[in-house]
Short mmCIF file of C-alpha atoms in Angstrom, two decimals:
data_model
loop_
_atom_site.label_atom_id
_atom_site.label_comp_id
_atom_site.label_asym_id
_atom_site.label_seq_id
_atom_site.Cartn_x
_atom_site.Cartn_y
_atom_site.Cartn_z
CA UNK P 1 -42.52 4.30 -13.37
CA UNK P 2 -41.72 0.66 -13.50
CA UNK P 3 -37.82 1.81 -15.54
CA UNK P 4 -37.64 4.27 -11.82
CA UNK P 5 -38.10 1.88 -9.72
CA UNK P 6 -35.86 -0.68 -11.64
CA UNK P 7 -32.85 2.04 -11.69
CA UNK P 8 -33.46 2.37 -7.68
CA UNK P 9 -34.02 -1.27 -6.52
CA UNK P 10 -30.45 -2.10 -8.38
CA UNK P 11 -28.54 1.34 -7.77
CA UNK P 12 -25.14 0.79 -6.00
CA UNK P 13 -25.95 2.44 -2.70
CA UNK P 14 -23.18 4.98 -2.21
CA UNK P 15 -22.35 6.79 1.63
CA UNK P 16 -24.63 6.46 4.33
CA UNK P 17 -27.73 3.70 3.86
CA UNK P 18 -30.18 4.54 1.74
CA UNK P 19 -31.18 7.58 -0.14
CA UNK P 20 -29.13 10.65 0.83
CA UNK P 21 -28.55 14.61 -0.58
CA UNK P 22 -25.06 13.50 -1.09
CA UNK P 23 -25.46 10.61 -3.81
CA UNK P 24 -29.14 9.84 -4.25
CA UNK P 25 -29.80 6.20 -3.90
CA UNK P 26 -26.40 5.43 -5.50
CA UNK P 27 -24.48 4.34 -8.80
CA UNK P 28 -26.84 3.05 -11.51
CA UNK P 29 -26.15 -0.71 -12.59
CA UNK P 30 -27.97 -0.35 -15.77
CA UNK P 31 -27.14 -3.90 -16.59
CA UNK P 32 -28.47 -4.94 -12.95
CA UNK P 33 -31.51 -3.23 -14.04
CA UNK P 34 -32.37 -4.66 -17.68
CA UNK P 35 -31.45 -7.93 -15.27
CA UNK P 36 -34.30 -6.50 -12.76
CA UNK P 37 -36.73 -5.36 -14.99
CA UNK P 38 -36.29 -8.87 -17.31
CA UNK P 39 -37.06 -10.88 -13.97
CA UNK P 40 -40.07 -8.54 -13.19
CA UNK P 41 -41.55 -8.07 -16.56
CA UNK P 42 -43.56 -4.62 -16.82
CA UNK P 43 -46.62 -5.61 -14.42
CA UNK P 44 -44.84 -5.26 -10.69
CA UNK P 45 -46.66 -2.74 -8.42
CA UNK P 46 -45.06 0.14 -8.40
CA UNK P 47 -45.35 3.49 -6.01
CA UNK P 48 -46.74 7.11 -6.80
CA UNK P 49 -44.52 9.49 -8.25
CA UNK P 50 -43.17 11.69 -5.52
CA UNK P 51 -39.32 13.04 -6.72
CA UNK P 52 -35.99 13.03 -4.72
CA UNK P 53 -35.56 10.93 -2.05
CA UNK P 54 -39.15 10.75 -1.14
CA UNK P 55 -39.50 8.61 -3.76
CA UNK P 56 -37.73 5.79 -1.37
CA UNK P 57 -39.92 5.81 1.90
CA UNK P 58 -37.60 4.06 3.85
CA UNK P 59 -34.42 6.61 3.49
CA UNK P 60 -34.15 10.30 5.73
CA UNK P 61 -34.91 13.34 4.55
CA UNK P 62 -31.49 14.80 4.86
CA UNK P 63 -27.91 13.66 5.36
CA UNK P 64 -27.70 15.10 9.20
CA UNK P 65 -31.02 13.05 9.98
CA UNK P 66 -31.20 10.18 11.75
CA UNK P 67 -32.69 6.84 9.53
CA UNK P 68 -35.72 6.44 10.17
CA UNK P 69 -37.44 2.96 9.38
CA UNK P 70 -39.27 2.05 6.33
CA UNK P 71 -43.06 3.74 7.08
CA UNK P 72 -44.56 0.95 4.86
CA UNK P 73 -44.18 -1.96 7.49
CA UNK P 74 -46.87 -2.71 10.08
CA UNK P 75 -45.71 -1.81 14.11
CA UNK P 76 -45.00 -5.30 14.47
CA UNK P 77 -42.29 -5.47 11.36
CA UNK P 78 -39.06 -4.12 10.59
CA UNK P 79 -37.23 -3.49 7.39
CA UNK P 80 -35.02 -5.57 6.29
CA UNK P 81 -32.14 -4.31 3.34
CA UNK P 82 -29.48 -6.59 1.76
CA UNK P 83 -27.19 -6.03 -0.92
CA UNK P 84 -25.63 -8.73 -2.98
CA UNK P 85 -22.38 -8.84 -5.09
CA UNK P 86 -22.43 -12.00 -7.04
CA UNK P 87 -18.92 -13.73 -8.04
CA UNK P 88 -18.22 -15.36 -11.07
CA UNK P 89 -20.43 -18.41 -10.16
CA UNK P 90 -23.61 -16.26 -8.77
CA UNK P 91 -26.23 -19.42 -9.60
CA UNK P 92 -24.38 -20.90 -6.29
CA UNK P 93 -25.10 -18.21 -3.68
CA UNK P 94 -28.35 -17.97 -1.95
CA UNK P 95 -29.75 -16.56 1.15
CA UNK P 96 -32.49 -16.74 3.84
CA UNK P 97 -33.87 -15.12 7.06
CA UNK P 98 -35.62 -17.13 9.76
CA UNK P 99 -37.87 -16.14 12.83
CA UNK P 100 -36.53 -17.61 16.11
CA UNK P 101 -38.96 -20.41 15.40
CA UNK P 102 -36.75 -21.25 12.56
CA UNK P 103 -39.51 -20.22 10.05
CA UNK P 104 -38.56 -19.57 6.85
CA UNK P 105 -38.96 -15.51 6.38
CA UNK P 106 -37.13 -14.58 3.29
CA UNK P 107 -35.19 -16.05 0.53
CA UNK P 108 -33.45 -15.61 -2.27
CA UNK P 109 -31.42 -17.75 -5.19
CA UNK P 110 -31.11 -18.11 -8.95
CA UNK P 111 -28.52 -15.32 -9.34
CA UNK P 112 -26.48 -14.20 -12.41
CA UNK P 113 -22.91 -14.14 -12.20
CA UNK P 114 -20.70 -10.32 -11.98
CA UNK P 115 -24.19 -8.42 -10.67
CA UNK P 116 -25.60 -6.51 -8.16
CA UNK P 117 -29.06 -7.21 -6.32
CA UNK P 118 -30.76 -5.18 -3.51
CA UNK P 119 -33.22 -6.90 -1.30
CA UNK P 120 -35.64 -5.37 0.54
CA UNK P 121 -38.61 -6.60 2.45
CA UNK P 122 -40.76 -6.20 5.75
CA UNK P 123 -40.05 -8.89 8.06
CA UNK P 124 -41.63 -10.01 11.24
CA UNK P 125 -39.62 -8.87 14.63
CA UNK P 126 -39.20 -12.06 15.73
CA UNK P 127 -36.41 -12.19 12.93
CA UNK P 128 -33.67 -12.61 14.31
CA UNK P 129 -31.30 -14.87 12.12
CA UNK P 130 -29.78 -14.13 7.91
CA UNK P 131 -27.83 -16.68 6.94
CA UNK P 132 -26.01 -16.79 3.73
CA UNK P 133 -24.88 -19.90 1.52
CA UNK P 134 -22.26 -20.85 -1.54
CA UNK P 135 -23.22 -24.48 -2.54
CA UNK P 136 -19.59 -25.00 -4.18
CA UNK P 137 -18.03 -24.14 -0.54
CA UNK P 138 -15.60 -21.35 -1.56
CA UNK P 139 -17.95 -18.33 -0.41
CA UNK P 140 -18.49 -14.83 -2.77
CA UNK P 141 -14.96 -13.56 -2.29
CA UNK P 142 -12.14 -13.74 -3.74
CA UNK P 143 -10.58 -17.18 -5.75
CA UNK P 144 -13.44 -16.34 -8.29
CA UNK P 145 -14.37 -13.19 -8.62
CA UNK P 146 -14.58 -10.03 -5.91
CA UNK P 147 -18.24 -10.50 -4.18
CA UNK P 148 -19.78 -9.24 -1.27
CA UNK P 149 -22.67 -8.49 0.48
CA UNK P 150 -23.91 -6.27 3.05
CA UNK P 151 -27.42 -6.08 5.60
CA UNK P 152 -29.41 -3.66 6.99
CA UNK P 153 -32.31 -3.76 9.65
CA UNK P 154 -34.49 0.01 9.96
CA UNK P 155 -31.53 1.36 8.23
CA UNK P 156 -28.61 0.44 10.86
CA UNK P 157 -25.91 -1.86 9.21
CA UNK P 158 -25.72 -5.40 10.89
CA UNK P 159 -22.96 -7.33 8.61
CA UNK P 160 -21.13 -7.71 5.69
CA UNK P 161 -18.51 -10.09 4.62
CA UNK P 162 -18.22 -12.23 1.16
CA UNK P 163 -14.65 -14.39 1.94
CA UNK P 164 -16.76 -17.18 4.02
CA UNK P 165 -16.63 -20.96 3.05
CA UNK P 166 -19.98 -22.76 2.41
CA UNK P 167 -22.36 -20.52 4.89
CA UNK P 168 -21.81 -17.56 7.32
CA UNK P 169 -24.74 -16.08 9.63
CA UNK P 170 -25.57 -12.48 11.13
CA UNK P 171 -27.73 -11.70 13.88
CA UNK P 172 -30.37 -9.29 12.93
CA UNK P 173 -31.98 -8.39 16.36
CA UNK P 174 -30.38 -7.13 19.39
CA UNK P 175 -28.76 -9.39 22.34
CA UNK P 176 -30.49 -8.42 26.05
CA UNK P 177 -28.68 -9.60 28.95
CA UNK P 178 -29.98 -11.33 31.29
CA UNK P 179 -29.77 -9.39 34.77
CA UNK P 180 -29.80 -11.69 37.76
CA UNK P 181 -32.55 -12.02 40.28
CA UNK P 182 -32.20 -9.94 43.96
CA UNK P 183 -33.18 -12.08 46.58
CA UNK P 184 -35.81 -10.46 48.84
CA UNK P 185 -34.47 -9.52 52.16
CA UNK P 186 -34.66 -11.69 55.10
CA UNK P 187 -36.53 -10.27 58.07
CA UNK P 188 -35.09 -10.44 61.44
CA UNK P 189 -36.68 -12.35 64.47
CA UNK P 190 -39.20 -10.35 66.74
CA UNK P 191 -37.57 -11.02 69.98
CA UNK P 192 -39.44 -12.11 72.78
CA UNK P 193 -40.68 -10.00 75.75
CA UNK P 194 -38.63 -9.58 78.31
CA UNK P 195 -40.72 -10.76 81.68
CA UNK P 196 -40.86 -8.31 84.81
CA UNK P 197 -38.71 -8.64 87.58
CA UNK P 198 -39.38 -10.73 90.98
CA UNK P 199 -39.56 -8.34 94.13
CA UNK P 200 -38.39 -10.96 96.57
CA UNK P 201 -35.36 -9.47 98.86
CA UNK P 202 -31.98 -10.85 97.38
CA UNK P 203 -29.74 -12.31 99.95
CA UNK P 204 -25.94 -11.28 99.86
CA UNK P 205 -24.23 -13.48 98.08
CA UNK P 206 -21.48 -15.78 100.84
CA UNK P 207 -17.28 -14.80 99.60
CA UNK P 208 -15.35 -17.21 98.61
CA UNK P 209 -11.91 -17.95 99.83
CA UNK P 210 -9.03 -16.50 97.70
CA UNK P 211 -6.81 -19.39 96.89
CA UNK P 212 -2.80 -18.89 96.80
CA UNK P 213 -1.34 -18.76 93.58
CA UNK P 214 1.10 -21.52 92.16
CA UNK P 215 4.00 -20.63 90.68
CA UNK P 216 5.00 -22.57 87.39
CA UNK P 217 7.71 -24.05 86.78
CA UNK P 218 10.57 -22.79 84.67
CA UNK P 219 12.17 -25.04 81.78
CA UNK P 220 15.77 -24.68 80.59
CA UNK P 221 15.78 -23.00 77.04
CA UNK P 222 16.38 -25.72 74.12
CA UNK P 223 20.17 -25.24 72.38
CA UNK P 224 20.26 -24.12 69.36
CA UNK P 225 21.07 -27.05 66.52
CA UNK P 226 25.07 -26.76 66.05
CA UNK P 227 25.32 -27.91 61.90
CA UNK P 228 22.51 -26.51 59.44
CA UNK P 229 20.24 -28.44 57.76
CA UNK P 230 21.64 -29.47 54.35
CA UNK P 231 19.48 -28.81 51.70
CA UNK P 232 18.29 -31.24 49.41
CA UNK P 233 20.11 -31.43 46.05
CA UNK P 234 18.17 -29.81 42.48
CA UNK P 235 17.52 -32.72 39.63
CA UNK P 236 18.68 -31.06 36.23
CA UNK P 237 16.06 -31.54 33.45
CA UNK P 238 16.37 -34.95 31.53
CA UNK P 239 14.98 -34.05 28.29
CA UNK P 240 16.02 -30.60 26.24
CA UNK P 241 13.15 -27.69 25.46
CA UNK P 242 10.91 -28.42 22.58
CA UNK P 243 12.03 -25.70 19.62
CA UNK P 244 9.13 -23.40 18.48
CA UNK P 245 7.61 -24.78 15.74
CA UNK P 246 7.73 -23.52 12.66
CA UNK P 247 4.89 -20.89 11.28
CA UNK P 248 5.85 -19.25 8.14
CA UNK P 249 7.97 -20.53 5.25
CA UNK P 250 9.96 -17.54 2.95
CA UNK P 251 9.06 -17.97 -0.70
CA UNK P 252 10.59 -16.27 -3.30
CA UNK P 253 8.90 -14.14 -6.16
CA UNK P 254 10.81 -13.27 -9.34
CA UNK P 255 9.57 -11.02 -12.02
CA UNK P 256 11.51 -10.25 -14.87
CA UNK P 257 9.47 -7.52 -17.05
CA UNK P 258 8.99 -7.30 -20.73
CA UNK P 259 9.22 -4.48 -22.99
CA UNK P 260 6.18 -2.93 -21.12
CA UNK P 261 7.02 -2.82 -17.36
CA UNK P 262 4.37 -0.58 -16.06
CA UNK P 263 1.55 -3.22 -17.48
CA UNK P 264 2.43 -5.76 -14.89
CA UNK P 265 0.83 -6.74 -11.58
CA UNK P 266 0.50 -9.81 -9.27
CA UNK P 267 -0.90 -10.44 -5.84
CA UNK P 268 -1.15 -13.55 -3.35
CA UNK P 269 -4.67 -13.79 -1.56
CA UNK P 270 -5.30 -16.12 1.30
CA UNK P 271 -8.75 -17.98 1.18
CA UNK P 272 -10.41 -15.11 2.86
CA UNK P 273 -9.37 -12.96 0.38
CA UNK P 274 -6.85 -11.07 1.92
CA UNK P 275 -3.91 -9.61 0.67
CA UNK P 276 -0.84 -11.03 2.00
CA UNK P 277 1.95 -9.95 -0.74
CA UNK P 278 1.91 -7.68 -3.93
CA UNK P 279 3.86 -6.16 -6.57
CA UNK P 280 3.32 -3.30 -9.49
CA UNK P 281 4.67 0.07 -10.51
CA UNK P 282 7.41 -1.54 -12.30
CA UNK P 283 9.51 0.84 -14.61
CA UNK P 284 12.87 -0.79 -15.80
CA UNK P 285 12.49 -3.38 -18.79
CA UNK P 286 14.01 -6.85 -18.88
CA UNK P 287 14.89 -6.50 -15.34
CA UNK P 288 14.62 -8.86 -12.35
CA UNK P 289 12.33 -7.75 -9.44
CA UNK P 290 12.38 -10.19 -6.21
CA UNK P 291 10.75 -10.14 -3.02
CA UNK P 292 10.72 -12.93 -0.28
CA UNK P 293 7.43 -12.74 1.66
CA UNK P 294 7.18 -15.04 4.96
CA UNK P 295 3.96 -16.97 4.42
CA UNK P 296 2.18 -19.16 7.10
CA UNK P 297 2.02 -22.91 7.00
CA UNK P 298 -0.97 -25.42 5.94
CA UNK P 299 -2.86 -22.17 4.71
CA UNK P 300 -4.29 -22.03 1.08
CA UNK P 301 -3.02 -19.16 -1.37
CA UNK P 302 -3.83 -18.40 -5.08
CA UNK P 303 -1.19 -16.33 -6.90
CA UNK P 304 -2.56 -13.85 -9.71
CA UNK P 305 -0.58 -12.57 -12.37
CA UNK P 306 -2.13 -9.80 -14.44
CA UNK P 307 -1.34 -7.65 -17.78
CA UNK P 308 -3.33 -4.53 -18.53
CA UNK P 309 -2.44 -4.75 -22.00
CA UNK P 310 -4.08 -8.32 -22.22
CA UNK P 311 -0.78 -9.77 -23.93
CA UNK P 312 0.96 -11.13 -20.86
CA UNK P 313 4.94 -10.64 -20.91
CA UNK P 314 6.00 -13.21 -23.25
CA UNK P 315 6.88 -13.47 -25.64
CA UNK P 316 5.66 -10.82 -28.35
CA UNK P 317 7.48 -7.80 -26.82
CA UNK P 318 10.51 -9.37 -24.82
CA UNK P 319 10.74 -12.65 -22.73
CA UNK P 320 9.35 -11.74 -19.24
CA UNK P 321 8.64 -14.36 -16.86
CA UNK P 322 7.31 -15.01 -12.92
CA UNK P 323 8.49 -17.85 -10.27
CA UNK P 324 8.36 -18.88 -7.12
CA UNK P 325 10.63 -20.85 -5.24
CA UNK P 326 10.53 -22.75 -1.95
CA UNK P 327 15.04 -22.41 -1.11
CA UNK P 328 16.07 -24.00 -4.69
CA UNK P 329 12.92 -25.40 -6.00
CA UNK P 330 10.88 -23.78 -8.29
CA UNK P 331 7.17 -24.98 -7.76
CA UNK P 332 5.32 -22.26 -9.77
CA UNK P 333 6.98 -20.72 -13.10
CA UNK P 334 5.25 -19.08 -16.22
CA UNK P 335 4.86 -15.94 -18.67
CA UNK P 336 2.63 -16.48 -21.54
CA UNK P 337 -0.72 -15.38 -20.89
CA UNK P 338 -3.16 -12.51 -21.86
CA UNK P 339 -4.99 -10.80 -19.30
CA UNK P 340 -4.20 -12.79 -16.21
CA UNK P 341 -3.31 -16.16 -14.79
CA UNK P 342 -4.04 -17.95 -11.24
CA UNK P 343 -2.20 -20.45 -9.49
CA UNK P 344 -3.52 -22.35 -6.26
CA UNK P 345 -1.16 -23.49 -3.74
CA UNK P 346 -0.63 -25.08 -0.35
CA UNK P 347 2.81 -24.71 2.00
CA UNK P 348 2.84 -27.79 4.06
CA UNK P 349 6.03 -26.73 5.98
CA UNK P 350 9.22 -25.58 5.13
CA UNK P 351 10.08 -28.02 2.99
CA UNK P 352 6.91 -29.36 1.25
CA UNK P 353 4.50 -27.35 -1.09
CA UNK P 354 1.48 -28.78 -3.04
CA UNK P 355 0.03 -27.00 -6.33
CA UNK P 356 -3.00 -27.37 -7.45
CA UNK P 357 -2.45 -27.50 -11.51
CA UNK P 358 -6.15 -27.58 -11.88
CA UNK P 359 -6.72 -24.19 -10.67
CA UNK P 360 -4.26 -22.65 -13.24
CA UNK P 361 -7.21 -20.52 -14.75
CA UNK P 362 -6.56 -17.91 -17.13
CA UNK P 363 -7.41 -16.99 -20.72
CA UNK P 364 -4.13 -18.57 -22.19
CA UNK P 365 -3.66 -18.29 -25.90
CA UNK P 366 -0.90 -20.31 -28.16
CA UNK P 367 1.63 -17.75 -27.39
CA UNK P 368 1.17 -13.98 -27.47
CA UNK P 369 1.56 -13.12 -31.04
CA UNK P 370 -1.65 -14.55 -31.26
CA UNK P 371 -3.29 -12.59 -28.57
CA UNK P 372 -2.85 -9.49 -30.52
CA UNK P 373 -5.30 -10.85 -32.85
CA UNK P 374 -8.21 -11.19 -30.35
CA UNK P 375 -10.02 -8.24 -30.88
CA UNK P 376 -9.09 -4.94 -32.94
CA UNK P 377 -8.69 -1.64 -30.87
CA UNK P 378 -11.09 1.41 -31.58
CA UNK P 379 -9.52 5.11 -32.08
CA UNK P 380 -8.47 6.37 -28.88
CA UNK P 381 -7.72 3.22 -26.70
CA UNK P 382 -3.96 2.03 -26.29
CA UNK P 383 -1.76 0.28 -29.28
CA UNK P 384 1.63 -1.24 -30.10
CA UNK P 385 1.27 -1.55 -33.98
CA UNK P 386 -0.68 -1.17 -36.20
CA UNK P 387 -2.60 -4.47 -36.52
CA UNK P 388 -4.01 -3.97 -32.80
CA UNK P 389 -6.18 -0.71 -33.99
CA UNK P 390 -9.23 -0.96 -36.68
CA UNK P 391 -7.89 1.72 -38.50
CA UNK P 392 -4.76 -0.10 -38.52
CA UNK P 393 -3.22 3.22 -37.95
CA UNK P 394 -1.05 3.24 -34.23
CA UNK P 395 0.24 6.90 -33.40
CA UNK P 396 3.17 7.79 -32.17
CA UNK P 397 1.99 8.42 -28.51
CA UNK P 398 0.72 4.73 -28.72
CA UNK P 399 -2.86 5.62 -29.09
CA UNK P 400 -5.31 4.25 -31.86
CA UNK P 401 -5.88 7.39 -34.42
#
């Protein structure tokens, strides 16, 4: 029972929330699990054995179904699901949720790096506010690693995100507006009787003498002006527009490929992790690939360089290399790596870039001939010689046999 419930709380959960005919509750993490179970030792509570996806109370009985809310919270609670992708620095992310009291609901830290954790708990209606933290300040997402994470209330989805800085927040209860008061209607005056006529005779009223009229006098019409009015004269502008300023710089991206074309790939990633120029599918050796990607100014990038092979493109199997250039000056240059390399950089304007040199991560060797010697392939996975396989046999077809 306990290994079940492990392999649900940490499954990957796959099309709609929850549980569903389609995909169950999801992908199993068994490493998320050994994680799980290692946390929770063997004595957790665990539920009665019921099969399918009754065994998760809180998912629908079909796929067509609407979700339904977990049945295990009281009237005046809701459920409450998150799912966590950690980064490659997981002890720095934590969470909470918090009443509207600013009570502290729910929490969770102390996370292992690369893993996934689900969440799931009742929590008070009143909870209105999840709030999610990275102590370093460079959120889940993606200079270190591709995290994310994702949250639920009664099954409906509420937020997700991961490329945040040092906190982001999502409201987890519903917004009603505030309608505006009608003022009652004002009544209208009773009016006041009206009081009965006097019966006294009415004596006819005396005429009065019609007077003459006076004639008025007429006025000779005013002459028109002879000369028009001369308008007054339009001041050109003393000072010239203001040009646009400037808000993206071109830089230039060379690749030259190795021996091995089709193993290279590189991306540039702003801060939020998106994806603002790419390159792959190469197929010609020693050849020269360029592209010239308009960037915007005083906004962070990293530039990733990747191999498949895991020996880089220099220098064992042909001299391949990567730049950038701002016009004539090359700021970032490079070639010999293994798996992949980053780079960190700033564009101040058009003419100024800044690199951060400490951010150059990768797993770098002395040169590639001695990558080849960092681990021995087994039969079937890719080879260039025979050294790389621990058969030392490499077929024909460049497979391990």
């Amino acid at each position: 029972k306990h290994i079940r419930e492990a392999l649900i709380q940490s499954a990957q959960d796959l099309g709609p929330a929850g549980c569903d005919n389609a995909y169950g509750f999801g992908l199993v993490d068994a490493k998320a699990a050994y994680n799980y179970l290692t946390e929770k030792g063997c004595n957790f509570t665990v539920g009665e054995t019921l099969g399918g996806c009754n065994q998760c109370q809180e998912c629908s009985s079909s796929p067509t179904s609407s979700p339904v809310a977990f049945p295990g919270c009281p009237d005046d609670q809701k459920y409450f699901k998150l799912s966590i992708v950690t980064d490659d620095y997981g002890s720095e992310t934590s969470w909470r949720v918090t009443s509207s009291t600013n009570n502290n609901i729910a929490s969770g830290s102390g996370y292992l790096s690369n893993n996934v954790y689900n969440e799931r708990h009742c929590i008070p209606n009143n909870a209105c506010t999840f709030e999610i933290y990275d102590s370093y300040g460079d959120g889940i997402c993606c200079g270190y690693g591709q995290g994310s994470y994702k949250v639920w209330v009664d099954n409906v989805e509420k937020g997700e995100g991961g490329g945040f800085e040092s906190s982001e927040v999502v409201e987890l209860c519903a917004i009603t507006p505030i309608m505006p008061t009608t003022p009652a209607p004002t009544l209208l005056p009773t009016p006041l009787p009206t009081p009965a006529p006097t019966l006294f005779p009415t004596p006819v009223p005396t005429p009065l003498p019609t007077p003459v009229p006076t004639l008025a006098p007429t006025l000779s019409p005013t002459p028109s002006p002879l000369t028009p009015p001369t308008p007054a004269p339009t001041l050109a502008p003393l000072n010239p527009p203001t040009p646009a300023p400037v808000t993206c710089v071109t830089v230039k991206i060379d690749i030259l490929t190795d021996d091995y074309p089709e193993e290279t790939e590189w991306n540039i990633l702003d801060k939020y992790g998106n994806n603002v120029a790419s390159g792959s599918d190469y197929n010609q050796r020693t050849t020269n690939y360029s592209q010239e990607p308009c960037l915007e100014v005083e906004r962070v990038y990293t530039f990733s360089m990747s191999d498949s092979y895991g020996d880089g493109i220099c220098c064992g199997y042909g001299n391949g290399s990567y730049k950038l250039s701002l016009g004539d000056a090359i700021f970032i240059e490079g070639g010999e790596f293994s798996s992949s390399i980053q780079h960190k950089f700033v564009l101040e304007d058009q003419d100024t870039v800044l690199v951060d040199h400490s951010t150059c991560v990768s797993d770098t060797v002395n040169g590639a001939n001695q990558a080849h010697n960092i681990f021995k392939r087994v039969i079937g996975e890719k080879c260039k010689e025979d050294q790389h396989c621990s058969s030392d046999r490499c077929g024909g077809n460049g497979i391990c046999e």
